[in-house]
PDB file of C-alpha atoms in Angstrom:
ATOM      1  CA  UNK A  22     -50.729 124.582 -43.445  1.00 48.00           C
ATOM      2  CA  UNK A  23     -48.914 122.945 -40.700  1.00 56.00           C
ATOM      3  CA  UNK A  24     -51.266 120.383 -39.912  1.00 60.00           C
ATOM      4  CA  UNK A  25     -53.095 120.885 -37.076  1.00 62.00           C
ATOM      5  CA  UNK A  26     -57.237 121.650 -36.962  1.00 57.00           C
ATOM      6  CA  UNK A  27     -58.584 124.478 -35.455  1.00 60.00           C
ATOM      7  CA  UNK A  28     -62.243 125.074 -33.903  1.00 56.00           C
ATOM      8  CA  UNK A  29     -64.733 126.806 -36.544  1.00 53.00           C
ATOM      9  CA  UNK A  30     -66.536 129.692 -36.179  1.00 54.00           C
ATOM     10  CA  UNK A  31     -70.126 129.168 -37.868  1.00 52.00           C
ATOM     11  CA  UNK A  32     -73.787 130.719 -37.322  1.00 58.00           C
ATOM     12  CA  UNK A  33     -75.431 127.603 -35.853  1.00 64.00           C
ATOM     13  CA  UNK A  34     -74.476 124.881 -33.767  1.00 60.00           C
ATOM     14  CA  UNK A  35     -73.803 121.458 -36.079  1.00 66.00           C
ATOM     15  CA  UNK A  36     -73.454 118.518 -33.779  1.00 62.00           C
ATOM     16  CA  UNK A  37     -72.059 116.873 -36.428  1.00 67.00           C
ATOM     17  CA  UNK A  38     -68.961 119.101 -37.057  1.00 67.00           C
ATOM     18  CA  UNK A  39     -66.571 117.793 -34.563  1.00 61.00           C
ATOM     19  CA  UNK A  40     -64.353 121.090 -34.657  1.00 64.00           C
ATOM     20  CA  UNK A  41     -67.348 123.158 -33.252  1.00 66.00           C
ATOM     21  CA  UNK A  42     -68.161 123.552 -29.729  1.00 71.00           C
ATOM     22  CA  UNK A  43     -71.969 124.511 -28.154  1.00 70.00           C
ATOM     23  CA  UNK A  44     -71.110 128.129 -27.277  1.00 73.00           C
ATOM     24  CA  UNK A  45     -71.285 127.053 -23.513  1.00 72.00           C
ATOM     25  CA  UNK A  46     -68.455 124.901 -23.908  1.00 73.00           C
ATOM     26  CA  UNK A  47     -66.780 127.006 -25.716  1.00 73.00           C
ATOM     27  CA  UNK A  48     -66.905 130.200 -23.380  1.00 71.00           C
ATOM     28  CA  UNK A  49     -65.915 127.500 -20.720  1.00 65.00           C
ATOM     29  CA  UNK A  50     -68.993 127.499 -18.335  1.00 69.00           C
ATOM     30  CA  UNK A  51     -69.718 124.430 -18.794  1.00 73.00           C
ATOM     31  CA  UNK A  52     -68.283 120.801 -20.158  1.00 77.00           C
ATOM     32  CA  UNK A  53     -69.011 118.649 -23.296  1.00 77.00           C
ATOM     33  CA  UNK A  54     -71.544 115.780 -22.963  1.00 79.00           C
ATOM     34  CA  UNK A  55     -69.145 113.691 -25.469  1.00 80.00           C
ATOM     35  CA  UNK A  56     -72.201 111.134 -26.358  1.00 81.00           C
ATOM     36  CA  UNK A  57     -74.401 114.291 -27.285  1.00 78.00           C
ATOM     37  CA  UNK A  58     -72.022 116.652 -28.168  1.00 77.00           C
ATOM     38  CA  UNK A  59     -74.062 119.461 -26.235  1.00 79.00           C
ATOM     39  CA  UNK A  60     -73.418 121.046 -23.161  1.00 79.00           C
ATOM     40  CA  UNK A  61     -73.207 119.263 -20.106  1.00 80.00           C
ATOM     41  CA  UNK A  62     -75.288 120.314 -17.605  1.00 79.00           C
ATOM     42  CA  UNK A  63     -75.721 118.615 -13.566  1.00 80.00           C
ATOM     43  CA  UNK A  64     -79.125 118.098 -12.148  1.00 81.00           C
ATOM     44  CA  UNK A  65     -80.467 120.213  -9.624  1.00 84.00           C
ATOM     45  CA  UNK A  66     -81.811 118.351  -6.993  1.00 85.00           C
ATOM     46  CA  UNK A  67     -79.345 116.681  -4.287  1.00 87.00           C
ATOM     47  CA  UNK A  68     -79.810 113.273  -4.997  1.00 87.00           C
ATOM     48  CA  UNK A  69     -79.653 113.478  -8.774  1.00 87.00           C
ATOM     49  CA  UNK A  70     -76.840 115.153  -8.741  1.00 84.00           C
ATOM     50  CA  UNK A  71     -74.978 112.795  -6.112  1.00 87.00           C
ATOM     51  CA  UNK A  72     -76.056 109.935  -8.784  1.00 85.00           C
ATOM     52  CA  UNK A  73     -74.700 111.825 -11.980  1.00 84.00           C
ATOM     53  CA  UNK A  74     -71.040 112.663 -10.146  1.00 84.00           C
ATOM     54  CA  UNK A  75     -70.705 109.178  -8.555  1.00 87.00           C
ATOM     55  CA  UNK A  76     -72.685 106.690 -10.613  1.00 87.00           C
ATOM     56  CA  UNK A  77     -73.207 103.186  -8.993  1.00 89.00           C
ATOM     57  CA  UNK A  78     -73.648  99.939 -10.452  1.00 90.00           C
ATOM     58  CA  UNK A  79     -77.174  98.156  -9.877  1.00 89.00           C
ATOM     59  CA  UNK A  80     -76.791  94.366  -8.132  1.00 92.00           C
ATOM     60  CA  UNK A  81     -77.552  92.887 -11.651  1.00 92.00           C
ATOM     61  CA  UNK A  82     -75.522  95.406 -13.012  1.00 89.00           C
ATOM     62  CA  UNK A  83     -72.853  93.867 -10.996  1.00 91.00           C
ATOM     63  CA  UNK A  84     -73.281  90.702 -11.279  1.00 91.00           C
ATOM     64  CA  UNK A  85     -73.009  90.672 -15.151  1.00 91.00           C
ATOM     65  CA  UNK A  86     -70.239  93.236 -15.797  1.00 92.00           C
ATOM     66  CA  UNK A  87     -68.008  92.713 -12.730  1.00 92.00           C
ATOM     67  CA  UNK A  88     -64.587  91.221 -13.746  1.00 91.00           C
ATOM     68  CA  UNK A  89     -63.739  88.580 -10.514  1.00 90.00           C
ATOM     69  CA  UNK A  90     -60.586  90.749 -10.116  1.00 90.00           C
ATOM     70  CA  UNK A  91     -57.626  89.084  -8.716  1.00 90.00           C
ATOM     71  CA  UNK A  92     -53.620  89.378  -8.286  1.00 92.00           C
ATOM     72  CA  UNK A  93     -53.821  86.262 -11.521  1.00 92.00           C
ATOM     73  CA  UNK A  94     -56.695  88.211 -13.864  1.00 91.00           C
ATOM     74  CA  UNK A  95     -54.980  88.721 -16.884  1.00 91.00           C
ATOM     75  CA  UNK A  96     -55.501  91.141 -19.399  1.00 91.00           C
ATOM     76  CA  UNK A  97     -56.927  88.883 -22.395  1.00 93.00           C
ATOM     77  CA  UNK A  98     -60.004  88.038 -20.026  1.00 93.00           C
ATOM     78  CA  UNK A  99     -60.252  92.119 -19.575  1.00 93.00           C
ATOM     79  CA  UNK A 100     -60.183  92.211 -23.191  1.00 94.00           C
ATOM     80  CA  UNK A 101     -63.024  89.332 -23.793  1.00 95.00           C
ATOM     81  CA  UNK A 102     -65.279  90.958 -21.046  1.00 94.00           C
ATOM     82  CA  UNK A 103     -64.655  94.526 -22.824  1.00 94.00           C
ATOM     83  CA  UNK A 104     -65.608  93.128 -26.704  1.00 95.00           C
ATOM     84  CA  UNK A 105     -68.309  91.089 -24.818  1.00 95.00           C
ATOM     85  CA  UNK A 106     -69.970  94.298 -23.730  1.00 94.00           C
ATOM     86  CA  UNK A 107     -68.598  96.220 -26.536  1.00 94.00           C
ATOM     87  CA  UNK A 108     -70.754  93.690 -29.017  1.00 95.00           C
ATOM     88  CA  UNK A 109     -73.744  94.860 -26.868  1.00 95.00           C
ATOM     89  CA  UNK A 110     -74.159  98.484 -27.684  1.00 92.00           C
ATOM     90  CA  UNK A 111     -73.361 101.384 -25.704  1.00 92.00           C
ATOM     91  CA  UNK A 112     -75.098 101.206 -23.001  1.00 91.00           C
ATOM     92  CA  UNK A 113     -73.653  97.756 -21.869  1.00 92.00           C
ATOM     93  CA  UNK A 114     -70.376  99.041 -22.543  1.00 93.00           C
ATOM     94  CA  UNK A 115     -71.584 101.751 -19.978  1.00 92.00           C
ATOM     95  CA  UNK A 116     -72.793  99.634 -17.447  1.00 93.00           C
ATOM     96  CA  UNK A 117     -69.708  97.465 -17.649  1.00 94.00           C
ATOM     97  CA  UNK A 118     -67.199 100.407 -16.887  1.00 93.00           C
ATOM     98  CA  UNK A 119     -68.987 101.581 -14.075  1.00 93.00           C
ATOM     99  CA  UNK A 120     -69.272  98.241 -12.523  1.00 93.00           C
ATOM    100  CA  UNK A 121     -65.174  97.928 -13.121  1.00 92.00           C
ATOM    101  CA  UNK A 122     -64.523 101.613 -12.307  1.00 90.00           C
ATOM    102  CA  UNK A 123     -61.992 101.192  -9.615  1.00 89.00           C
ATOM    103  CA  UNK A 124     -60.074  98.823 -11.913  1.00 89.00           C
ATOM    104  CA  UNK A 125     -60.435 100.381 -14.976  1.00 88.00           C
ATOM    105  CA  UNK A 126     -60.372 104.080 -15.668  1.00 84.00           C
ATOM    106  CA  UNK A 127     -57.382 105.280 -17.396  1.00 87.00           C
ATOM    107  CA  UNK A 128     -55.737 101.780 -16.667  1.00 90.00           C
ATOM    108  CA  UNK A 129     -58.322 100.618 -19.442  1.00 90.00           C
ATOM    109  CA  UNK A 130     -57.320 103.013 -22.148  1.00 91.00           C
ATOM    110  CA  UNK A 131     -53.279 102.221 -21.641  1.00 92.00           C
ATOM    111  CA  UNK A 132     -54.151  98.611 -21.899  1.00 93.00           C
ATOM    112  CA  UNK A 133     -55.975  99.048 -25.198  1.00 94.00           C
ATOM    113  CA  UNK A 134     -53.820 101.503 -26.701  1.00 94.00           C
ATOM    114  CA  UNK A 135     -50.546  99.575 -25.892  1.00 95.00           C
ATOM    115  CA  UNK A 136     -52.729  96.460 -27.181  1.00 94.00           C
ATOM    116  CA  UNK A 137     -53.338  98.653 -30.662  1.00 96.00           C
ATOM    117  CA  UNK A 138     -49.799 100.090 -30.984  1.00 95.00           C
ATOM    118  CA  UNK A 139     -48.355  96.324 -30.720  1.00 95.00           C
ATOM    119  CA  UNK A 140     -50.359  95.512 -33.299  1.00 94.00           C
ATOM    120  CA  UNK A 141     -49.727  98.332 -35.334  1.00 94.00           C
ATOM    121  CA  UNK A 142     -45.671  97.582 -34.920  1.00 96.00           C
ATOM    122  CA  UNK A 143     -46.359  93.731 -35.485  1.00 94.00           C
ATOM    123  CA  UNK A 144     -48.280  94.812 -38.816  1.00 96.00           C
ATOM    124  CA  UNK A 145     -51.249  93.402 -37.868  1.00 93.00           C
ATOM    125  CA  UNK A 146     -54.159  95.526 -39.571  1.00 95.00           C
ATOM    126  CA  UNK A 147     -57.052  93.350 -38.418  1.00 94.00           C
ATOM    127  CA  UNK A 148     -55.635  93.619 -34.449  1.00 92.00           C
ATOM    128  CA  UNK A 149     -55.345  97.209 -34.875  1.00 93.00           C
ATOM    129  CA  UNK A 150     -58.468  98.205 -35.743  1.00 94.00           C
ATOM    130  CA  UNK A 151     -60.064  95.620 -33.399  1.00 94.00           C
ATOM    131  CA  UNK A 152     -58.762  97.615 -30.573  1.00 94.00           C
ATOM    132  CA  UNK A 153     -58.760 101.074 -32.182  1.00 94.00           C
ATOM    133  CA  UNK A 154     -62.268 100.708 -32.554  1.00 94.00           C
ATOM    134  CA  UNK A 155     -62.664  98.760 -28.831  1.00 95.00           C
ATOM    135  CA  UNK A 156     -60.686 101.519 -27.261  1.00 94.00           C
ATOM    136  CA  UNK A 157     -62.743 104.176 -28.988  1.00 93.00           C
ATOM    137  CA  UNK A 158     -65.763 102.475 -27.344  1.00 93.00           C
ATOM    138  CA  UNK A 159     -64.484 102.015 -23.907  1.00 93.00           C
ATOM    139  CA  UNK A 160     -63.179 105.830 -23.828  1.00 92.00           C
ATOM    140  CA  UNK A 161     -66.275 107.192 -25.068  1.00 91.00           C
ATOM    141  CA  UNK A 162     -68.215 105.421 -22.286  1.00 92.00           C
ATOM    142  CA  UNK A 163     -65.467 106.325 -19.812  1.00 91.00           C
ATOM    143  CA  UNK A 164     -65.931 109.655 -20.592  1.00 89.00           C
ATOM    144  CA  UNK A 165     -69.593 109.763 -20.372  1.00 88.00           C
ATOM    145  CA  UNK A 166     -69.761 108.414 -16.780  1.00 89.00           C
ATOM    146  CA  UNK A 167     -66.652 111.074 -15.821  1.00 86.00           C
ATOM    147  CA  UNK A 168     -67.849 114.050 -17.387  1.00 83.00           C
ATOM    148  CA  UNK A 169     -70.047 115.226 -13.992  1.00 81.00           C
ATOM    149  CA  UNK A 170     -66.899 115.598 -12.614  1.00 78.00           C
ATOM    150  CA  UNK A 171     -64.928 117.818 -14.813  1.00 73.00           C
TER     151      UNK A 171
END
């Protein structure tokens, strides 16, 4: 009654049912693959591993996502590089956060939320859900490159 959802308890796994977590994740052994919605689980062999915890951009990788970052980049050119890759799918939007890691991060998600809660005070439907549904898509691949590490 007051509101707030609470996990469900049901026979079989649905992927679809965002309440329910694999039992893995939910007896906290391991953590949830948030594009999959299974379990999470690391490679076994060194190297593979090392890849999945600290993911690298390729050199074309680079040189198509990287943001020239500088003291005078301001945030609307963040913004058009992020809908740029955004407009691509997934796995652009992928490969652009981990080539912008070290600038990005959680430092992306305040930008678009504040961006989305101006809008929302301004009244602006059409900017909010612009980048409500941007900052959906830049968390969910910022969470899919992190999640080795939680």
């Amino acid at each position: 009654g007051d509101g707030v959802l609470e996990p469900v308890e049901l026979d079989e796994f649905d992927p679809n049912n965002p309440l329910q977590l694999p039992a893995e994740v939910k007896s906290g052994q391991q953590v949830l693959d948030p594009v999959s919605k299974k379990a999470y689980f690391l490679p076994l062999d060194e190297p593979t591993r090392m890849a999945a915890c600290f993911p690298r951009p390729s050199d074309q990788s680079r040189e198509t996502y990287r943001i020239n970052w500088s003291p005078s980049t301001g945030y609307q050119e963040v913004i058009d590089a992020l809908m740029a890759a955004d407009a691509k799918g997934f796995t652009t939007m992928r490969e652009f956060v981990v080539a912008n890691h070290d600038h990005l991060g959680y430092r992306g998600a305040l930008l678009l939320t504040g961006l989305k809660m101006n809008a929302q005070y301004r009244k602006d439907k059409a900017g909010q859900e612009k980048y409500d549904a941007l900052r959906r898509s830049f968390v969910l691949a910022d969470q899919s490159v992190t999640v080795p590490l939680r």
